[in-house]
């Protein structure tokens, strides 16, 4: 398991630390949406293609929760744009 943030994560932390208020909120939501989209894609792939049945089942069972989180993040982003 990693003991520190990746270079990509460190760059995002640096970027976010320079922002405030709505700029921070918007960039944070954008980053969370991107990460959740990648996670959904990974879980979809593993649910279909993983060699291990337990991994396939884990991915199948986790996918709805990840999708709900992604939907909530998108709703929050839309709320900020229309609000």
CSV table of N, CA, C and O in Angstrom, one decimal:
chain,number,residue,atom,x,y,z
A,1,UNK,N,0.8,-1.2,0.0
A,1,UNK,CA,0.0,0.0,0.0
A,1,UNK,C,0.9,1.3,0.0
A,1,UNK,O,1.9,1.3,0.7
A,2,UNK,N,0.5,2.2,-0.8
A,2,UNK,CA,1.3,3.5,-0.8
A,2,UNK,C,1.4,4.1,0.6
A,2,UNK,O,0.4,4.1,1.4
A,3,UNK,N,2.5,4.8,0.8
A,3,UNK,CA,2.6,5.5,2.1
A,3,UNK,C,2.6,7.0,1.9
A,3,UNK,O,2.6,7.7,2.9
A,4,UNK,N,2.5,7.4,0.7
A,4,UNK,CA,2.3,8.9,0.4
A,4,UNK,C,1.6,9.1,-0.9
A,4,UNK,O,1.5,8.1,-1.7
A,5,UNK,N,1.1,10.3,-1.1
A,5,UNK,CA,0.3,10.5,-2.3
A,5,UNK,C,1.2,10.4,-3.5
A,5,UNK,O,2.4,10.6,-3.5
A,6,UNK,N,0.6,9.9,-4.6
A,6,UNK,CA,1.3,9.8,-5.9
A,6,UNK,C,1.7,11.2,-6.4
A,6,UNK,O,1.2,12.2,-5.9
A,7,UNK,N,2.5,11.3,-7.5
A,7,UNK,CA,2.9,12.6,-8.1
A,7,UNK,C,1.6,13.3,-8.6
A,7,UNK,O,1.5,14.5,-8.4
A,8,UNK,N,0.7,12.5,-9.2
A,8,UNK,CA,-0.5,13.1,-9.6
A,8,UNK,C,-1.3,13.7,-8.5
A,8,UNK,O,-1.9,14.8,-8.5
A,9,UNK,N,-1.4,13.0,-7.4
A,9,UNK,CA,-2.2,13.4,-6.2
A,9,UNK,C,-1.5,14.6,-5.6
A,9,UNK,O,-2.1,15.6,-5.1
A,10,UNK,N,-0.1,14.6,-5.5
A,10,UNK,CA,0.6,15.7,-5.0
A,10,UNK,C,0.4,17.0,-5.8
A,10,UNK,O,0.2,18.1,-5.2
A,11,UNK,N,0.3,16.9,-7.1
A,11,UNK,CA,0.1,18.0,-8.0
A,11,UNK,C,-1.3,18.6,-7.7
A,11,UNK,O,-1.5,19.8,-7.7
A,12,UNK,N,-2.3,17.7,-7.5
A,12,UNK,CA,-3.7,18.2,-7.2
A,12,UNK,C,-3.7,18.9,-5.9
A,12,UNK,O,-4.4,19.9,-5.8
A,13,UNK,N,-3.1,18.3,-4.9
A,13,UNK,CA,-3.0,18.9,-3.6
A,13,UNK,C,-2.4,20.3,-3.7
A,13,UNK,O,-3.0,21.3,-3.1
A,14,UNK,N,-1.3,20.5,-4.4
A,14,UNK,CA,-0.7,21.8,-4.6
A,14,UNK,C,-1.6,22.7,-5.3
A,14,UNK,O,-1.8,23.9,-4.9
A,15,UNK,N,-2.3,22.2,-6.3
A,15,UNK,CA,-3.2,23.1,-7.1
A,15,UNK,C,-4.4,23.6,-6.2
A,15,UNK,O,-4.7,24.7,-6.2
A,16,UNK,N,-5.0,22.6,-5.5
A,16,UNK,CA,-6.1,23.0,-4.6
A,16,UNK,C,-5.7,23.9,-3.5
A,16,UNK,O,-6.5,24.8,-3.1
A,17,UNK,N,-4.5,23.8,-2.9
A,17,UNK,CA,-4.1,24.6,-1.8
A,17,UNK,C,-3.9,26.1,-2.2
A,17,UNK,O,-3.9,27.0,-1.4
A,18,UNK,N,-3.8,26.3,-3.5
A,18,UNK,CA,-3.7,27.7,-4.1
A,18,UNK,C,-5.0,28.3,-4.4
A,18,UNK,O,-5.1,29.5,-4.7
A,19,UNK,N,-6.1,27.5,-4.2
A,19,UNK,CA,-7.4,28.0,-4.5
A,19,UNK,C,-8.3,28.3,-3.3
A,19,UNK,O,-8.0,27.7,-2.2
A,20,UNK,N,-9.3,29.1,-3.4
A,20,UNK,CA,-10.2,29.4,-2.3
A,20,UNK,C,-11.6,29.4,-2.8
A,20,UNK,O,-11.9,29.6,-4.0
A,21,UNK,N,-12.5,29.3,-1.9
A,21,UNK,CA,-13.9,29.5,-2.1
A,21,UNK,C,-14.4,28.6,-3.3
A,21,UNK,O,-14.2,27.5,-3.4
A,22,UNK,N,-15.2,29.3,-4.2
A,22,UNK,CA,-15.8,28.6,-5.3
A,22,UNK,C,-14.8,28.0,-6.2
A,22,UNK,O,-15.1,26.9,-6.8
A,23,UNK,N,-13.6,28.6,-6.4
A,23,UNK,CA,-12.6,28.0,-7.3
A,23,UNK,C,-12.2,26.7,-6.7
A,23,UNK,O,-12.0,25.7,-7.5
A,24,UNK,N,-11.9,26.6,-5.4
A,24,UNK,CA,-11.6,25.4,-4.8
A,24,UNK,C,-12.7,24.4,-4.9
A,24,UNK,O,-12.4,23.2,-5.3
A,25,UNK,N,-13.9,24.7,-4.6
A,25,UNK,CA,-15.0,23.8,-4.7
A,25,UNK,C,-15.2,23.2,-6.1
A,25,UNK,O,-15.4,22.0,-6.2
A,26,UNK,N,-15.1,24.1,-7.1
A,26,UNK,CA,-15.3,23.6,-8.5
A,26,UNK,C,-14.2,22.7,-8.9
A,26,UNK,O,-14.4,21.6,-9.5
A,27,UNK,N,-12.9,23.0,-8.6
A,27,UNK,CA,-11.8,22.1,-9.0
A,27,UNK,C,-11.9,20.8,-8.2
A,27,UNK,O,-11.6,19.8,-8.7
A,28,UNK,N,-12.2,20.9,-6.9
A,28,UNK,CA,-12.3,19.7,-6.1
A,28,UNK,C,-13.4,18.7,-6.7
A,28,UNK,O,-13.2,17.5,-6.8
A,29,UNK,N,-14.6,19.3,-7.0
A,29,UNK,CA,-15.6,18.5,-7.6
A,29,UNK,C,-15.2,17.9,-8.9
A,29,UNK,O,-15.4,16.7,-9.2
A,30,UNK,N,-14.5,18.7,-9.7
A,30,UNK,CA,-14.0,18.2,-11.0
A,30,UNK,C,-13.1,17.0,-10.8
A,30,UNK,O,-13.2,16.0,-11.5
A,31,UNK,N,-12.2,17.1,-9.9
A,31,UNK,CA,-11.2,16.0,-9.6
A,31,UNK,C,-11.9,14.8,-9.1
A,31,UNK,O,-11.6,13.7,-9.5
A,32,UNK,N,-12.9,15.0,-8.2
A,32,UNK,CA,-13.6,13.8,-7.7
A,32,UNK,C,-14.4,13.1,-8.7
A,32,UNK,O,-14.5,11.9,-8.8
A,33,UNK,N,-15.0,13.9,-9.6
A,33,UNK,CA,-15.8,13.3,-10.8
A,33,UNK,C,-14.8,12.5,-11.7
A,33,UNK,O,-15.2,11.4,-12.0
A,34,UNK,N,-13.7,13.1,-12.0
A,34,UNK,CA,-12.7,12.3,-12.8
A,34,UNK,C,-12.3,11.0,-12.1
A,34,UNK,O,-12.3,10.0,-12.8
A,35,UNK,N,-12.0,11.1,-10.9
A,35,UNK,CA,-11.5,9.9,-10.2
A,35,UNK,C,-12.7,8.8,-10.1
A,35,UNK,O,-12.4,7.6,-10.2
A,36,UNK,N,-13.9,9.3,-9.8
A,36,UNK,CA,-15.0,8.3,-9.8
A,36,UNK,C,-15.3,7.7,-11.1
A,36,UNK,O,-15.6,6.6,-11.2
A,37,UNK,N,-15.2,8.5,-12.2
A,37,UNK,CA,-15.4,8.0,-13.5
A,37,UNK,C,-14.3,6.9,-13.8
A,37,UNK,O,-14.7,5.8,-14.4
A,38,UNK,N,-13.1,7.1,-13.4
A,38,UNK,CA,-12.1,6.1,-13.6
A,38,UNK,C,-12.4,4.9,-12.8
A,38,UNK,O,-12.2,3.7,-13.3
A,39,UNK,N,-12.8,5.1,-11.6
A,39,UNK,CA,-13.1,3.9,-10.7
A,39,UNK,C,-14.3,3.1,-11.3
A,39,UNK,O,-14.3,1.9,-11.3
A,40,UNK,N,-15.3,3.8,-11.8
A,40,UNK,CA,-16.5,3.1,-12.4
A,40,UNK,C,-16.0,2.3,-13.6
A,40,UNK,O,-16.4,1.1,-13.7
A,41,UNK,N,-15.1,2.8,-14.4
A,41,UNK,CA,-14.6,2.1,-15.6
A,41,UNK,C,-13.8,0.9,-15.1
A,41,UNK,O,-14.0,-0.2,-15.7
A,42,UNK,N,-13.0,1.0,-14.1
A,42,UNK,CA,-12.2,-0.1,-13.6
A,42,UNK,C,-13.1,-1.2,-13.1
A,42,UNK,O,-12.9,-2.3,-13.4
A,43,UNK,N,-14.1,-0.8,-12.3
A,43,UNK,CA,-15.0,-1.8,-11.7
A,43,UNK,C,-15.8,-2.5,-12.8
A,43,UNK,O,-16.1,-3.7,-12.7
A,44,UNK,N,-16.2,-1.7,-13.8
A,44,UNK,CA,-17.0,-2.4,-14.9
A,44,UNK,C,-16.1,-3.4,-15.6
A,44,UNK,O,-16.6,-4.5,-15.9
A,45,UNK,N,-14.9,-3.1,-15.8
A,45,UNK,CA,-14.0,-4.0,-16.5
A,45,UNK,C,-13.7,-5.2,-15.6
A,45,UNK,O,-13.8,-6.4,-16.1
A,46,UNK,N,-13.5,-5.0,-14.3
A,46,UNK,CA,-13.2,-6.1,-13.5
A,46,UNK,C,-14.4,-7.0,-13.2
A,46,UNK,O,-14.3,-8.2,-13.1
A,47,UNK,N,-15.6,-6.4,-13.2
A,47,UNK,CA,-16.8,-7.2,-13.1
A,47,UNK,C,-17.0,-8.1,-14.2
A,47,UNK,O,-17.7,-9.2,-14.0
A,48,UNK,N,-16.5,-7.8,-15.4
A,48,UNK,CA,-16.7,-8.7,-16.6
A,48,UNK,C,-15.5,-9.5,-16.8
A,48,UNK,O,-15.6,-10.7,-17.3
A,49,UNK,N,-14.3,-9.0,-16.5
A,49,UNK,CA,-13.1,-9.7,-17.0
A,49,UNK,C,-12.1,-10.3,-16.0
A,49,UNK,O,-11.2,-11.0,-16.3
A,50,UNK,N,-12.4,-10.0,-14.7
A,50,UNK,CA,-11.4,-10.5,-13.7
A,50,UNK,C,-11.4,-12.0,-13.7
A,50,UNK,O,-12.4,-12.7,-13.9
A,51,UNK,N,-10.2,-12.6,-13.5
A,51,UNK,CA,-10.1,-14.0,-13.5
A,51,UNK,C,-10.7,-14.6,-12.3
A,51,UNK,O,-11.3,-15.7,-12.3
A,52,UNK,N,-10.6,-13.9,-11.2
A,52,UNK,CA,-11.1,-14.4,-9.9
A,52,UNK,C,-12.6,-14.1,-9.7
A,52,UNK,O,-13.0,-12.9,-9.9
A,53,UNK,N,-13.4,-15.1,-9.4
A,53,UNK,CA,-14.8,-14.9,-9.1
A,53,UNK,C,-15.0,-13.9,-8.0
A,53,UNK,O,-16.0,-13.1,-8.0
A,54,UNK,N,-14.2,-13.9,-7.0
A,54,UNK,CA,-14.4,-13.0,-5.8
A,54,UNK,C,-14.1,-11.6,-6.2
A,54,UNK,O,-14.8,-10.7,-5.8
A,55,UNK,N,-13.2,-11.4,-7.1
A,55,UNK,CA,-12.9,-10.0,-7.6
A,55,UNK,C,-14.1,-9.6,-8.5
A,55,UNK,O,-14.5,-8.4,-8.4
A,56,UNK,N,-14.6,-10.5,-9.4
A,56,UNK,CA,-15.7,-10.1,-10.2
A,56,UNK,C,-16.9,-9.7,-9.3
A,56,UNK,O,-17.6,-8.7,-9.6
A,57,UNK,N,-17.2,-10.5,-8.3
A,57,UNK,CA,-18.3,-10.2,-7.4
A,57,UNK,C,-18.1,-8.9,-6.6
A,57,UNK,O,-19.1,-8.2,-6.5
A,58,UNK,N,-16.9,-8.7,-6.2
A,58,UNK,CA,-16.6,-7.5,-5.4
A,58,UNK,C,-16.9,-6.3,-6.4
A,58,UNK,O,-17.5,-5.3,-5.9
A,59,UNK,N,-16.4,-6.3,-7.6
A,59,UNK,CA,-16.6,-5.2,-8.5
A,59,UNK,C,-18.1,-5.1,-8.9
A,59,UNK,O,-18.6,-3.9,-8.9
A,60,UNK,N,-18.8,-6.2,-9.1
A,60,UNK,CA,-20.3,-6.1,-9.4
A,60,UNK,C,-21.0,-5.5,-8.2
A,60,UNK,O,-21.9,-4.6,-8.4
A,61,UNK,N,-20.7,-5.9,-7.0
A,61,UNK,CA,-21.4,-5.4,-5.8
A,61,UNK,C,-21.0,-3.9,-5.5
A,61,UNK,O,-21.8,-3.2,-5.0
A,62,UNK,N,-19.8,-3.5,-5.8
A,62,UNK,CA,-19.4,-2.1,-5.5
A,62,UNK,C,-19.8,-1.1,-6.6
A,62,UNK,O,-19.9,0.1,-6.3
A,63,UNK,N,-20.0,-1.6,-7.8
A,63,UNK,CA,-20.3,-0.7,-8.9
A,63,UNK,C,-21.5,0.2,-8.6
A,63,UNK,O,-21.5,1.4,-8.9
A,64,UNK,N,-22.7,-0.3,-8.1
A,64,UNK,CA,-23.8,0.6,-7.9
A,64,UNK,C,-23.5,1.8,-6.9
A,64,UNK,O,-23.9,2.9,-7.1
A,65,UNK,N,-22.7,1.5,-5.9
A,65,UNK,CA,-22.4,2.5,-4.9
A,65,UNK,C,-21.5,3.6,-5.6
A,65,UNK,O,-21.7,4.8,-5.4
A,66,UNK,N,-20.5,3.1,-6.3
A,66,UNK,CA,-19.6,4.1,-7.0
A,66,UNK,C,-20.4,4.9,-8.0
A,66,UNK,O,-20.2,6.1,-8.1
A,67,UNK,N,-21.3,4.3,-8.7
A,67,UNK,CA,-22.2,5.1,-9.7
A,67,UNK,C,-23.0,6.1,-9.0
A,67,UNK,O,-23.2,7.2,-9.4
A,68,UNK,N,-23.6,5.7,-7.8
A,68,UNK,CA,-24.4,6.7,-7.0
A,68,UNK,C,-23.5,7.9,-6.6
A,68,UNK,O,-24.0,9.0,-6.6
A,69,UNK,N,-22.3,7.6,-6.1
A,69,UNK,CA,-21.4,8.6,-5.7
A,69,UNK,C,-21.1,9.6,-6.9
A,69,UNK,O,-21.1,10.8,-6.7
A,70,UNK,N,-20.8,9.0,-8.0
A,70,UNK,CA,-20.6,9.8,-9.2
A,70,UNK,C,-21.8,10.6,-9.6
A,70,UNK,O,-21.6,11.8,-9.9
A,71,UNK,N,-23.0,10.1,-9.5
A,71,UNK,CA,-24.2,10.8,-9.8
A,71,UNK,C,-24.4,12.0,-8.8
A,71,UNK,O,-24.7,13.1,-9.2
A,72,UNK,N,-24.1,11.7,-7.6
A,72,UNK,CA,-24.2,12.8,-6.5
A,72,UNK,C,-23.2,13.9,-6.8
A,72,UNK,O,-23.5,15.1,-6.7
A,73,UNK,N,-22.0,13.5,-7.2
A,73,UNK,CA,-21.0,14.6,-7.5
A,73,UNK,C,-21.4,15.4,-8.7
A,73,UNK,O,-21.3,16.6,-8.7
A,74,UNK,N,-21.9,14.7,-9.7
A,74,UNK,CA,-22.4,15.5,-10.9
A,74,UNK,C,-23.6,16.4,-10.5
A,74,UNK,O,-23.6,17.5,-11.0
A,75,UNK,N,-24.5,16.0,-9.7
A,75,UNK,CA,-25.6,16.8,-9.2
A,75,UNK,C,-25.0,18.0,-8.4
A,75,UNK,O,-25.5,19.1,-8.6
A,76,UNK,N,-24.1,17.8,-7.6
A,76,UNK,CA,-23.5,18.9,-6.8
A,76,UNK,C,-22.8,19.9,-7.8
A,76,UNK,O,-23.0,21.1,-7.6
A,77,UNK,N,-22.1,19.4,-8.8
A,77,UNK,CA,-21.5,20.3,-9.8
A,77,UNK,C,-22.6,21.1,-10.5
A,77,UNK,O,-22.4,22.3,-10.7
A,78,UNK,N,-23.6,20.4,-10.9
A,78,UNK,CA,-24.7,21.2,-11.6
A,78,UNK,C,-25.3,22.2,-10.7
A,78,UNK,O,-25.7,23.3,-11.1
A,79,UNK,N,-25.5,21.9,-9.4
A,79,UNK,CA,-26.1,22.8,-8.5
A,79,UNK,C,-25.2,24.0,-8.3
A,79,UNK,O,-25.7,25.1,-8.2
A,80,UNK,N,-23.9,23.8,-8.3
A,80,UNK,CA,-23.0,25.0,-8.2
A,80,UNK,C,-23.1,25.9,-9.5
A,80,UNK,O,-23.0,27.1,-9.4
A,81,UNK,N,-23.2,25.2,-10.6
A,81,UNK,CA,-23.3,26.0,-11.9
A,81,UNK,C,-24.6,26.8,-12.0
A,81,UNK,O,-24.6,27.9,-12.5
A,82,UNK,N,-25.7,26.2,-11.5
A,82,UNK,CA,-27.0,26.9,-11.6
A,82,UNK,C,-27.3,27.7,-10.4
A,82,UNK,O,-28.2,28.6,-10.5
A,83,UNK,N,-26.5,27.5,-9.3
A,83,UNK,CA,-26.7,28.3,-8.1
A,83,UNK,C,-26.0,29.5,-8.1
A,83,UNK,O,-26.1,30.6,-7.8
